[in-house]
Coordinates of C-alpha atoms in Angstrom, one line a residue:
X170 CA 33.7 18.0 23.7
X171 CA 36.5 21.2 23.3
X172 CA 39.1 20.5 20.3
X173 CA 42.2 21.9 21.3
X174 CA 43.9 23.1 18.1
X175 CA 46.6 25.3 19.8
X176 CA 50.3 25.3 19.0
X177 CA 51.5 22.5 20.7
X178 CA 48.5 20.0 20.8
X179 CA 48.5 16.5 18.9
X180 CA 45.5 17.6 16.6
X181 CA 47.3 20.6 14.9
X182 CA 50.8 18.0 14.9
X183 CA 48.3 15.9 12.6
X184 CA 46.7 19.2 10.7
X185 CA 50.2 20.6 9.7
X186 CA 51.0 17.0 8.8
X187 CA 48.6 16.4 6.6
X188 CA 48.6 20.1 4.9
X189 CA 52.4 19.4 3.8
X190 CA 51.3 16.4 2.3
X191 CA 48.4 18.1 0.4
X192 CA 50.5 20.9 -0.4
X193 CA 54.6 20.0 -0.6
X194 CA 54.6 16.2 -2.0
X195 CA 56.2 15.4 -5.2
X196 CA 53.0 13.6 -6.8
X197 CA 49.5 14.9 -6.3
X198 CA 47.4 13.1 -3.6
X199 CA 44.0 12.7 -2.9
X200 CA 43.4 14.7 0.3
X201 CA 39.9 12.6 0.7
X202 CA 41.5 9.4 0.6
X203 CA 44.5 10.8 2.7
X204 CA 42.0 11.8 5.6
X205 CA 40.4 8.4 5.3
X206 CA 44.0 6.4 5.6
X207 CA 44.9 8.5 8.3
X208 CA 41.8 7.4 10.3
X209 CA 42.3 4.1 9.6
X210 CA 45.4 4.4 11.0
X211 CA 44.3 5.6 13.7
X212 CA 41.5 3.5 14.8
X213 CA 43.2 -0.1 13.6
X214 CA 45.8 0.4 16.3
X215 CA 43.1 0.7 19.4
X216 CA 41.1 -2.5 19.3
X217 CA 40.1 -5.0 16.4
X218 CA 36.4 -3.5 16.3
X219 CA 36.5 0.0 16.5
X220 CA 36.7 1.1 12.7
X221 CA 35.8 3.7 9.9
X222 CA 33.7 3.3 7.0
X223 CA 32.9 5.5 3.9
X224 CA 29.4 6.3 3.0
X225 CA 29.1 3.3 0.8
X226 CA 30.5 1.2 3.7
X227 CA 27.9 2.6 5.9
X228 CA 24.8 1.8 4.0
X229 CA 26.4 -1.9 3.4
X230 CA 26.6 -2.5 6.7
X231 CA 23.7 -1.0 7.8
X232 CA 20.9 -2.1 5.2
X233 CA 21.0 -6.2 6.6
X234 CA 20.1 -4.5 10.2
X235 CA 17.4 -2.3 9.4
X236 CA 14.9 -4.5 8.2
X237 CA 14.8 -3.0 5.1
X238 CA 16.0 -1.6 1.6
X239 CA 14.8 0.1 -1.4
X240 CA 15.1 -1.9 -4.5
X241 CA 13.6 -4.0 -7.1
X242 CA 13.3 -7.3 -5.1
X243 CA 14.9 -10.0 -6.5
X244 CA 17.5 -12.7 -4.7
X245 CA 20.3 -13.0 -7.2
X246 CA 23.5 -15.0 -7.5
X247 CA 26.3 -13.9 -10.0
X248 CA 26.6 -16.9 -11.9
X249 CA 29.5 -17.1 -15.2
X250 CA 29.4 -12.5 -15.1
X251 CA 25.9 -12.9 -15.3
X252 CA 23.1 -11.8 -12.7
X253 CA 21.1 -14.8 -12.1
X254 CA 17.9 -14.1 -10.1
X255 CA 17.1 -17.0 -8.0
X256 CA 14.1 -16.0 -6.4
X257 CA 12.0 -12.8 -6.5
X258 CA 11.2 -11.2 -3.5
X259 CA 7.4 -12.3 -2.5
X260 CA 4.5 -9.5 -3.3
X261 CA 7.5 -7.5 -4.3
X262 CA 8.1 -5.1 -7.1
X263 CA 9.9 -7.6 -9.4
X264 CA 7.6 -10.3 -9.1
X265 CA 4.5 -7.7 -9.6
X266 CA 6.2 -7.1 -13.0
X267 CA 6.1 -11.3 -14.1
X268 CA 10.0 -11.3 -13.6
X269 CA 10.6 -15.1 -12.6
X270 CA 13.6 -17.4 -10.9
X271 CA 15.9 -18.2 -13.2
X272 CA 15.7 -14.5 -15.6
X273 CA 18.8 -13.5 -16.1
X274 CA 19.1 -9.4 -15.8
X275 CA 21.8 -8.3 -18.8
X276 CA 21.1 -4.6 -18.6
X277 CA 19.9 -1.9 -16.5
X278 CA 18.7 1.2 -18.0
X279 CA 20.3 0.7 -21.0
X280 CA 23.7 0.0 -19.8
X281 CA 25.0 -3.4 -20.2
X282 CA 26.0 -5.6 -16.6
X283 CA 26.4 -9.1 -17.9
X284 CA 29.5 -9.9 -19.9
X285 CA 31.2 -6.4 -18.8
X286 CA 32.8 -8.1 -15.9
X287 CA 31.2 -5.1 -13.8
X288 CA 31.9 -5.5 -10.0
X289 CA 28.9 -6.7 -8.0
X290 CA 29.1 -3.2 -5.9
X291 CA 28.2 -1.4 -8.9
X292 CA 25.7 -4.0 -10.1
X293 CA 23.5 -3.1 -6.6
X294 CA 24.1 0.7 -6.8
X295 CA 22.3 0.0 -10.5
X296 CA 19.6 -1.8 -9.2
X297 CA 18.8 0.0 -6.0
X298 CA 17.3 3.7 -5.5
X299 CA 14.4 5.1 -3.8
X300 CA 11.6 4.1 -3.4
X301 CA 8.7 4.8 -6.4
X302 CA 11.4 5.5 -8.9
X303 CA 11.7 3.0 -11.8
X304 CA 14.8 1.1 -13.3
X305 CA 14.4 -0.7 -16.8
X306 CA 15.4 -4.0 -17.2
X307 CA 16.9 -6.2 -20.2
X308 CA 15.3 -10.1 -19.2
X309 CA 16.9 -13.2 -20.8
X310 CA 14.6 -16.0 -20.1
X311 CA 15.1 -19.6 -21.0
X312 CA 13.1 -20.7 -24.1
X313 CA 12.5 -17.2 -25.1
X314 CA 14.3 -16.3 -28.1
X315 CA 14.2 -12.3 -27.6
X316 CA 15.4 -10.0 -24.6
X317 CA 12.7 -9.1 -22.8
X318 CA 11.9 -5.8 -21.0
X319 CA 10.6 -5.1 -17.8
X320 CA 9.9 -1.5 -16.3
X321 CA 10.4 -2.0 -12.3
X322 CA 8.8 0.7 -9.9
X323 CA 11.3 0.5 -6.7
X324 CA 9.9 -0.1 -3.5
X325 CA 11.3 -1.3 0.2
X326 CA 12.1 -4.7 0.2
X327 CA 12.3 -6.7 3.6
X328 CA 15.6 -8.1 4.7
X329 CA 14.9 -11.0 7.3
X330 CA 16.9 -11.9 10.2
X331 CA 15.0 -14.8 11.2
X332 CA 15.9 -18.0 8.9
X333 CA 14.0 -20.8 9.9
X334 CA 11.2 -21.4 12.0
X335 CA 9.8 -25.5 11.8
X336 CA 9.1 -27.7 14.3
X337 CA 12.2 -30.2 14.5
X338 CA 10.3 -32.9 16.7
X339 CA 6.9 -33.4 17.7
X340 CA 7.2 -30.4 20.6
X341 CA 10.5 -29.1 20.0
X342 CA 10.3 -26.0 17.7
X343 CA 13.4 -24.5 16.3
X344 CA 14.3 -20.8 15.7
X345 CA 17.2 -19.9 13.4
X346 CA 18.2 -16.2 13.9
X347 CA 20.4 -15.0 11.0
X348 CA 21.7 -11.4 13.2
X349 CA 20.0 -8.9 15.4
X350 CA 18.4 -6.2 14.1
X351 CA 15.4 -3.7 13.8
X352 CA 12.5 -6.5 13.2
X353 CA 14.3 -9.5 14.5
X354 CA 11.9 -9.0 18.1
X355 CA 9.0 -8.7 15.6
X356 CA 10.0 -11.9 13.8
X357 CA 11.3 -14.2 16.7
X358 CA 7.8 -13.3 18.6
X359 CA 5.7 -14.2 15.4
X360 CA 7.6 -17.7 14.9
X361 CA 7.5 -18.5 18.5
X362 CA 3.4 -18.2 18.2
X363 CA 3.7 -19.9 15.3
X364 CA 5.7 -22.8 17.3
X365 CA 3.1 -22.4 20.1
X366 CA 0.1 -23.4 18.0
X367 CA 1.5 -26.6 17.0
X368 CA 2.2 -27.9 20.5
X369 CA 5.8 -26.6 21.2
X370 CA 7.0 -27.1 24.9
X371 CA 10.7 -27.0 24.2
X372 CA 12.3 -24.0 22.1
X373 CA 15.6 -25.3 20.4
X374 CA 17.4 -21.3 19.4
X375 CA 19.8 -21.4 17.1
X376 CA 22.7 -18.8 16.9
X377 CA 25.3 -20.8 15.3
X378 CA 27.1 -18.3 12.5
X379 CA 25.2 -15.4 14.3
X380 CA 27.7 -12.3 13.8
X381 CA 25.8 -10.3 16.3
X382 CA 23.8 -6.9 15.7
X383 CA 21.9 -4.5 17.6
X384 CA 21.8 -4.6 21.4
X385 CA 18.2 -3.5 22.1
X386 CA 17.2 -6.7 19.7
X387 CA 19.3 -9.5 22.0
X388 CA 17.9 -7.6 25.2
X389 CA 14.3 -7.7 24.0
X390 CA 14.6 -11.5 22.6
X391 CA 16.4 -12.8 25.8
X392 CA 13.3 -10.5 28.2
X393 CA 11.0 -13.0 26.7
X394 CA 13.0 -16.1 27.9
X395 CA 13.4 -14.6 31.3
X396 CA 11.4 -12.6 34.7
X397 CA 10.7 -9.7 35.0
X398 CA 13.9 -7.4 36.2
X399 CA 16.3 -10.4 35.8
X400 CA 19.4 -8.9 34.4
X401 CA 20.2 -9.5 30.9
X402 CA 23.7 -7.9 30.0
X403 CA 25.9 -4.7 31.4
X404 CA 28.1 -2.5 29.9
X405 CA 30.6 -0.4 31.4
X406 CA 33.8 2.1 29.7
X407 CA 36.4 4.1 31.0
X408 CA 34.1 7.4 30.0
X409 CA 30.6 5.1 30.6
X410 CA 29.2 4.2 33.8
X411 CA 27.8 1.2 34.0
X412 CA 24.4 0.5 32.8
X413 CA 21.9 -2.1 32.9
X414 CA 19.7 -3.9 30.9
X415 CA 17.1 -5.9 32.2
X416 CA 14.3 -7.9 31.5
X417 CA 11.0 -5.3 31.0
X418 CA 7.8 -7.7 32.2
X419 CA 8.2 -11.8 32.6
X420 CA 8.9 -13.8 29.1
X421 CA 6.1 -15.1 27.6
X422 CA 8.0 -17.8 27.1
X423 CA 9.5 -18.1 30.5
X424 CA 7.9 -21.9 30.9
X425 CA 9.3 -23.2 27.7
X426 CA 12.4 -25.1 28.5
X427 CA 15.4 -23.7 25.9
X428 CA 18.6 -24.9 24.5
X429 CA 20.6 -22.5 22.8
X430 CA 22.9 -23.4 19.8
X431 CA 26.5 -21.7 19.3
X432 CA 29.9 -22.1 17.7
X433 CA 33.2 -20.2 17.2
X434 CA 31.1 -17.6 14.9
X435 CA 28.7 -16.9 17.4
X436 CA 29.3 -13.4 18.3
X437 CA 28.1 -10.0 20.1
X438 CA 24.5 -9.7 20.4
X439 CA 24.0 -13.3 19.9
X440 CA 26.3 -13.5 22.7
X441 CA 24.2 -12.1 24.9
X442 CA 21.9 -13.7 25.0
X443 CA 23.7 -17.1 25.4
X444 CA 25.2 -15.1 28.2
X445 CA 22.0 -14.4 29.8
X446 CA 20.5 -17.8 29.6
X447 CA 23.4 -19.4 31.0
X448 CA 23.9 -16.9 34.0
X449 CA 20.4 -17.6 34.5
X450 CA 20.4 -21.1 34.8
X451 CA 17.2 -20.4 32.2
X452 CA 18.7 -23.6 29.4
X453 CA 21.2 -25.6 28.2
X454 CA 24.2 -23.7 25.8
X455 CA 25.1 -26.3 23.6
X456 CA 27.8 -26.3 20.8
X457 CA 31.6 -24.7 21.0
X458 CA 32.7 -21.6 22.7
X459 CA 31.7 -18.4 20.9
X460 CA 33.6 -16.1 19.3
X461 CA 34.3 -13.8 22.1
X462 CA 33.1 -9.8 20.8
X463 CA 32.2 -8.0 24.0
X464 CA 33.2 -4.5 23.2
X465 CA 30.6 -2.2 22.9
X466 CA 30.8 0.5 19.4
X467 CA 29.0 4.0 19.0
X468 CA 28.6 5.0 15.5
X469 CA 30.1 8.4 15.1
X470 CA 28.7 10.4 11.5
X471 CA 31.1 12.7 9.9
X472 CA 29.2 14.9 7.2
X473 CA 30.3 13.2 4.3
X474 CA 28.0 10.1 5.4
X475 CA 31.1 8.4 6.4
X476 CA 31.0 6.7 9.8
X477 CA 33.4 5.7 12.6
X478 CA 32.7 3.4 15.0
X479 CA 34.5 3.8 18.2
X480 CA 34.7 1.3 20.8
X481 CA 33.5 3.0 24.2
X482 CA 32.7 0.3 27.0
X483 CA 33.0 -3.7 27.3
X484 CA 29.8 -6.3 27.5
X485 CA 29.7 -8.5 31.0
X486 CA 27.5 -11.1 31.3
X487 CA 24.7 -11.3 34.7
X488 CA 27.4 -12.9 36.8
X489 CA 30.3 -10.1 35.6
X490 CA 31.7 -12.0 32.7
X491 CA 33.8 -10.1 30.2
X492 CA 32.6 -11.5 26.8
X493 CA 35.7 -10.2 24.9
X494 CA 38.3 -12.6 24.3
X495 CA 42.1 -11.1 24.7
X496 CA 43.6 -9.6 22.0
X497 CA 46.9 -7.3 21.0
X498 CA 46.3 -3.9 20.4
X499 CA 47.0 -3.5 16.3
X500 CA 47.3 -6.9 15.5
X501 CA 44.1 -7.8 13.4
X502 CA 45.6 -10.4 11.6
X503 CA 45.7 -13.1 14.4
X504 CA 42.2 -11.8 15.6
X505 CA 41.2 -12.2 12.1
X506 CA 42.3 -16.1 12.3
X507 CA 41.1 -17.1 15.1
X508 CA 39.3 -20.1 14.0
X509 CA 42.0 -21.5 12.5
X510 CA 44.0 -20.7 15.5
X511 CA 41.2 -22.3 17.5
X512 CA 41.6 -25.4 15.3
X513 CA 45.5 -25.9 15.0
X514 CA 45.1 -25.8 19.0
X515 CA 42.4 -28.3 19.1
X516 CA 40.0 -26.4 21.0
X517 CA 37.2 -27.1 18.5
X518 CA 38.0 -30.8 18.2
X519 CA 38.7 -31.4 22.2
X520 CA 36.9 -29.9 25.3
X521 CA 40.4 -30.9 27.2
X522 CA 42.1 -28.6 25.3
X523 CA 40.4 -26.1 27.2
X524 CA 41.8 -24.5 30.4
X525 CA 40.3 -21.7 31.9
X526 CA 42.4 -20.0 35.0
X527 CA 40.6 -20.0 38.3
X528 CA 41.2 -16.2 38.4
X529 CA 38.4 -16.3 35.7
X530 CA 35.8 -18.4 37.6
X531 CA 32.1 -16.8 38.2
X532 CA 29.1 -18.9 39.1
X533 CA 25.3 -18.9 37.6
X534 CA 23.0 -17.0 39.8
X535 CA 20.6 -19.6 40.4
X536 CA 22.2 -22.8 40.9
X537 CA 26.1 -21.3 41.5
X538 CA 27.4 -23.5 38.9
X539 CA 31.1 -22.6 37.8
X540 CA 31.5 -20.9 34.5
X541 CA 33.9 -19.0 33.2
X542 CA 35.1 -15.5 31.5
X543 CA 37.6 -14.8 29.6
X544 CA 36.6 -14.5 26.3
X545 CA 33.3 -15.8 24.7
X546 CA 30.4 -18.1 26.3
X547 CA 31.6 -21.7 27.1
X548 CA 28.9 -24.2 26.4
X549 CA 27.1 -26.5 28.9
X550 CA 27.4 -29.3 26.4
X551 CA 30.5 -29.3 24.6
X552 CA 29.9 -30.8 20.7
X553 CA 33.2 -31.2 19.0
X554 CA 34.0 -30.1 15.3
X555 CA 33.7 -33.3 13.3
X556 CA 36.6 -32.8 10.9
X557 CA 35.9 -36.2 9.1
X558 CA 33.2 -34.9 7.7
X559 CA 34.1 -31.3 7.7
X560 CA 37.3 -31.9 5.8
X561 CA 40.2 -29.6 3.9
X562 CA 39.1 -30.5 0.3
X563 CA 35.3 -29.4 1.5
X564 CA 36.2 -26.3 2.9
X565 CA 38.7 -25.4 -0.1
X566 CA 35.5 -26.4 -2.6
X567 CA 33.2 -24.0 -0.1
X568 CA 35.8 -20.7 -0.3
X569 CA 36.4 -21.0 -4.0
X570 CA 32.7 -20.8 -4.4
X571 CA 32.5 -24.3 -6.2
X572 CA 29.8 -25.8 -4.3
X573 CA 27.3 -23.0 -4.4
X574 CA 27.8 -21.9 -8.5
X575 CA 27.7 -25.5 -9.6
X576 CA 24.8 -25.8 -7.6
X577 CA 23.2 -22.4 -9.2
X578 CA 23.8 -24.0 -12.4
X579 CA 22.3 -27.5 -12.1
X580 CA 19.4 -25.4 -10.7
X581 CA 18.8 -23.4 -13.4
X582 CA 19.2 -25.7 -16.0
X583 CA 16.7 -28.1 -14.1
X584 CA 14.4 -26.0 -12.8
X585 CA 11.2 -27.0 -14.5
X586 CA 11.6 -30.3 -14.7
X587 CA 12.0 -29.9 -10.5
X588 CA 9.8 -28.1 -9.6
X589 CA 7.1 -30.6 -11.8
X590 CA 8.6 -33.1 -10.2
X591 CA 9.0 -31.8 -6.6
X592 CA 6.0 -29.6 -6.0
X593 CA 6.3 -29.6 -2.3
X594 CA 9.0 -29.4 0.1
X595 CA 7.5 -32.9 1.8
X596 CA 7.7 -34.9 -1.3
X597 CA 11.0 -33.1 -2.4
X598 CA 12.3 -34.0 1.2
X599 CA 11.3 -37.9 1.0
X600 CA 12.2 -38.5 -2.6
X601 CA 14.9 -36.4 -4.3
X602 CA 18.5 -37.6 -4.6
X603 CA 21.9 -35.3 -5.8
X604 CA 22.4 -36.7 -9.0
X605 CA 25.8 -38.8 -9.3
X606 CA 26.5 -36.2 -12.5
X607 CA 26.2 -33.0 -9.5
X608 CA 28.7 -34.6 -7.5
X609 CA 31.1 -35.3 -10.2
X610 CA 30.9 -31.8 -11.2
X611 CA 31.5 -30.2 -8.1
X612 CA 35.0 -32.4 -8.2
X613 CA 35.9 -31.6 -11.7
X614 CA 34.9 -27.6 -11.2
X615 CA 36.8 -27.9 -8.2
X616 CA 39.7 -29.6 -10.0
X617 CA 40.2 -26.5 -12.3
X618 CA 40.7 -24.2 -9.6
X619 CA 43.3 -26.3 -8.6
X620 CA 41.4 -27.9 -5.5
X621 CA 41.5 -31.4 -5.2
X622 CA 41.9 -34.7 -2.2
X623 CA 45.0 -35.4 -1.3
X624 CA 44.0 -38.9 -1.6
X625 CA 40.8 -41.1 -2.4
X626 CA 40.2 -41.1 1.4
X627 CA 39.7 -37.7 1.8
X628 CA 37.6 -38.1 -1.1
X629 CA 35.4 -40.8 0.4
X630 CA 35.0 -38.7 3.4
X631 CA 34.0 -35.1 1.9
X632 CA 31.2 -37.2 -0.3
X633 CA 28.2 -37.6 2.2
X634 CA 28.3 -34.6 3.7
X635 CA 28.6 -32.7 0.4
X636 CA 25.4 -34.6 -1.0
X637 CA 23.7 -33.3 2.0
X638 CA 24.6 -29.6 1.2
X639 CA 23.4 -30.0 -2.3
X640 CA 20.5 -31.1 -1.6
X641 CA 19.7 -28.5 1.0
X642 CA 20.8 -25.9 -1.5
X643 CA 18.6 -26.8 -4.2
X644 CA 15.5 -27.0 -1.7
X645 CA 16.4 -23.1 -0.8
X646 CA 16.5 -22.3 -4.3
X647 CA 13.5 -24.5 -5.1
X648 CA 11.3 -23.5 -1.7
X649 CA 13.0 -21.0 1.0
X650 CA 16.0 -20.5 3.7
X651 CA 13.4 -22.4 6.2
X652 CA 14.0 -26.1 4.5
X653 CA 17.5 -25.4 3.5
X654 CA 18.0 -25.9 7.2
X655 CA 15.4 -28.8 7.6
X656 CA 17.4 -30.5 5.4
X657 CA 21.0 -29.6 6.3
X658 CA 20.0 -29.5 10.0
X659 CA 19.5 -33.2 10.3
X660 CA 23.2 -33.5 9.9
X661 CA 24.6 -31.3 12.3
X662 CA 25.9 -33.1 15.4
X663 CA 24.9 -29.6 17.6
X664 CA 21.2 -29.6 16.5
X665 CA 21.0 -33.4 17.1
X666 CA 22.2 -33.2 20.7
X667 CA 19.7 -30.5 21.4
X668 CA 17.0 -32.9 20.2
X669 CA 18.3 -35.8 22.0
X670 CA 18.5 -33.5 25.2
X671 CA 14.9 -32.1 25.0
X672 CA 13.6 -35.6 24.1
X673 CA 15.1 -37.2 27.2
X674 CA 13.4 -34.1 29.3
X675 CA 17.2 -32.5 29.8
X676 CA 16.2 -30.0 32.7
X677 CA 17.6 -26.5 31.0
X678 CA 20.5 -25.4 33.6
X679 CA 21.3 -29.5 33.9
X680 CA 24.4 -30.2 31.5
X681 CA 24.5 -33.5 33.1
X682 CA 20.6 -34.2 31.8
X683 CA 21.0 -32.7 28.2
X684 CA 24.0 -34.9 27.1
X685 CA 23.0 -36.9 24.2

């Protein structure tokens, strides 16, 4: 690629531009920060994905793909400015050490974190670093009068994509996938064996919430579900031909029936493969249209470490679908609010609030049945939101963070006596109940951030569901991600339908069959 800095071309416009800033403007400026802005600028008027990030940005976003970090191992929750470890990290280097769920890490290497009000950024940057070097910890532990001090020797920690793998009926297993990246293949292959041993027939995939990831990782996963060669997903740009990606060798799992779980946050790679399986006739989609990203990024490196990611191409589905959903060049605010949007229109609420154009009709490639681009994957079987149960004061206690730090307390302040009581997720399952003194707190916590009911209805309304999530919190904090969802799963309308479709032997490409 030739850069044309001559007289008249826009890249020297923008060099002597940003020069008589650096040099001629009344205050000083940082000429870092100035570059940065400026491409910013540029890239938030082309489309709402393509975007720059600085080297701290990059190895953020990049660290829950790759399957791996280099740290001390712990799962941690900032609870009142104070690090509060939940969990360590199995086999890792913190639990190695005898650091335990519920230690509370004050200082690291000397230098204070709890009480400082230092931002959570610079708490990680503290606590990470390569691999074999070691960080020294200040413990407070419950019970223990003195602060204790732990030397930690660094080492990779594994970031999982897959979050639950269980078997949700006799023969219906259930896969949760978190995002797609480097070991998700790895991880979907090993639950599904798992699933296979104990008698599964039907695979119930969940990719509710799933913001997408890596492209080879939805092309591998969906390969298994389908034959050999079937396509799985295009992609095509102005300065891109199109290319293919199709399935490498049959599925191994090509003679389980599958219903695949979505809702508005069910984006990108996760996309794809609802995409796939649909065009396919291969299962049943079952949830709320998905979010609607199919514009394919390349990550460009500048040599600070920095990164922009430029959109180059568009996603199609195997029938031609365009999996992007329309949106105005520059304005990311209304992209941004899209579920809300969704919502205020009734689309999550109301199938008939739907309408697609006829101009945007393709057909399945095995049984020509209609579906539509346009913008996301429309589900077989369309679940509505249920917003009696999903009401405004939940959410409001949800985004505040009320639920899940009065939660974190409770836990650690019970988490003895639980896990005596409680010690395994069967007998937690059949016999524990959220205390009414949880529930009130919640309330009264949220009632000091000035979130409240807007009447005792409301109230009435938010209270069962909110007991469930409790209780499904306290069994991830007690156990693992895995029966946080086998107990918050058995209240989700979407997962229920799946069950009641692969129990009545809903033929996967049959909406008709799978409704509950």
């Amino acid at each position: 690629m030739r850069i044309n800095f001559s007289g008249d071309s826009p890249l020297r416009k923008l060099q002597i531009a940003e020069m008589a800033v650096k040099n001629l403007y009344v205050d000083s400026v940082d000429e870092q920060k100035l570059v940065e802005d400026a491409i910013r600028g540029m890239l938030e008027k082309l489309d709402p994905h393509s975007s720059y990030a600085d080297p701290e940005e990059v190895k953020a976003l990049n660290e829950p793909l790759q399957g791996n970090f280099e740290g001390i191992g712990v799962q941690f929750n900032m609870v009142d400015d104070t690090l509060l470890v939940i969990q360590p990290v199995s086999k890792g280097p913190s639990e190695k050490v005898g650091i335990m769920a519920g230690d509370r890490i004050v200082s690291v290497n000397d230098t204070a974190i709890a009480g400082v009000k230092m931002s959570r950024t610079d708490i990680m940057r503290r606590l990470r670093g390569p691999k074999g070097t070691t960080v020294n910890l200040g413990i407070v532990r419950r019970g223990v009068p003195e602060t204790l001090r732990f030397a930690v020797k660094r080492d990779k920690i594994p970031v999982k994509s897959v979050d639950a793998v269980y078997m949700l009926r006799p023969g219906i297993g259930y896969i949760r996938l978190g995002n797609f990246g480097a070991t998700t293949y790895d991880e979907f292959m090993e639950g599904m064996r798992r699933l296979e041993k104990q008698g599964m027939r039907s695979l119930v995939l969940d990719l509710q919430d799933n913001g997408g990831g890596y492209l080879q990782a939805a092309v591998d996963i969906a390969g298994e579900l389908l034959r050999k060669g079937d396509l799985i997903v295009y992609t095509e740009g102005r300065q891109f031909p199109r290319a293919n990606y199709k399935a490498r060798a049959k599925g191994d799992f090509f003679d389980v029936d599958v219903y695949v779980l979505v809702n508005e946050f069910t984006a990108s790679a996760a996309e794809i493969v609802s995409g796939a399986v649909q065009d396919h006739d291969r299962g049943v989609i079952i949830g709320r249209r998905t979010f609607g990203k199919g514009l394919v990024q390349r990550p460009i490196g500048l040599p600070d470490g920095s990164m922009i990611r430029l959109t180059i191409a568009h996603y199609y589905t195997p029938s031609g679908r365009c999996i992007q959903k329309p949106y105005t060049k520059g304005d990311l605010d209304a992209y941004a609010n899209d579920f809300e949007n969704r919502l205020k229109h009734g689309e999550l609420t109301c199938r008939d609030s739907i309408h697609f154009d006829d101009s945007l009709k393709f057909y399945t490639l095995k049984k020509h049945r209609p579906v539509y681009g346009g913008g996301g994957i429309m589900p077989d079987v369309f679940v509505p939101l249920d917003t009696t149960r999903y009401t405004r004061f939940h959410r409001q206690l949800v985004l505040k963070g009320v639920v899940l730090n009065t939660n974190l307390r409770y836990i650690d302040n019970h988490r003895d006596s639980l896990r005596r009581a409680f010690p395994t997720f069967d007998v937690f399952r059949r016999t524990f109940t959220v205390p009414r003194k949880l529930l009130d707190d919640v309330i009264s916590e949220g009632g000091k951030l000035g979130v409240k009911p807007k009447d005792d209805e409301e109230l009435r309304q938010t209270m069962p569901y909110l007991e469930t999530q409790l209780k499904a919190l306290v069994a991830r904090d007690l156990f693992d991600m895995s029966e946080y969802f086998q107990i918050i799963n058995e209240t989700s309308d979407i997962v229920r339908t799946a069950v009641s479709a692969a129990l009545a032997g809903g033929e996967p490409g049959s909406p008709e069959k799978a409704k509950p």
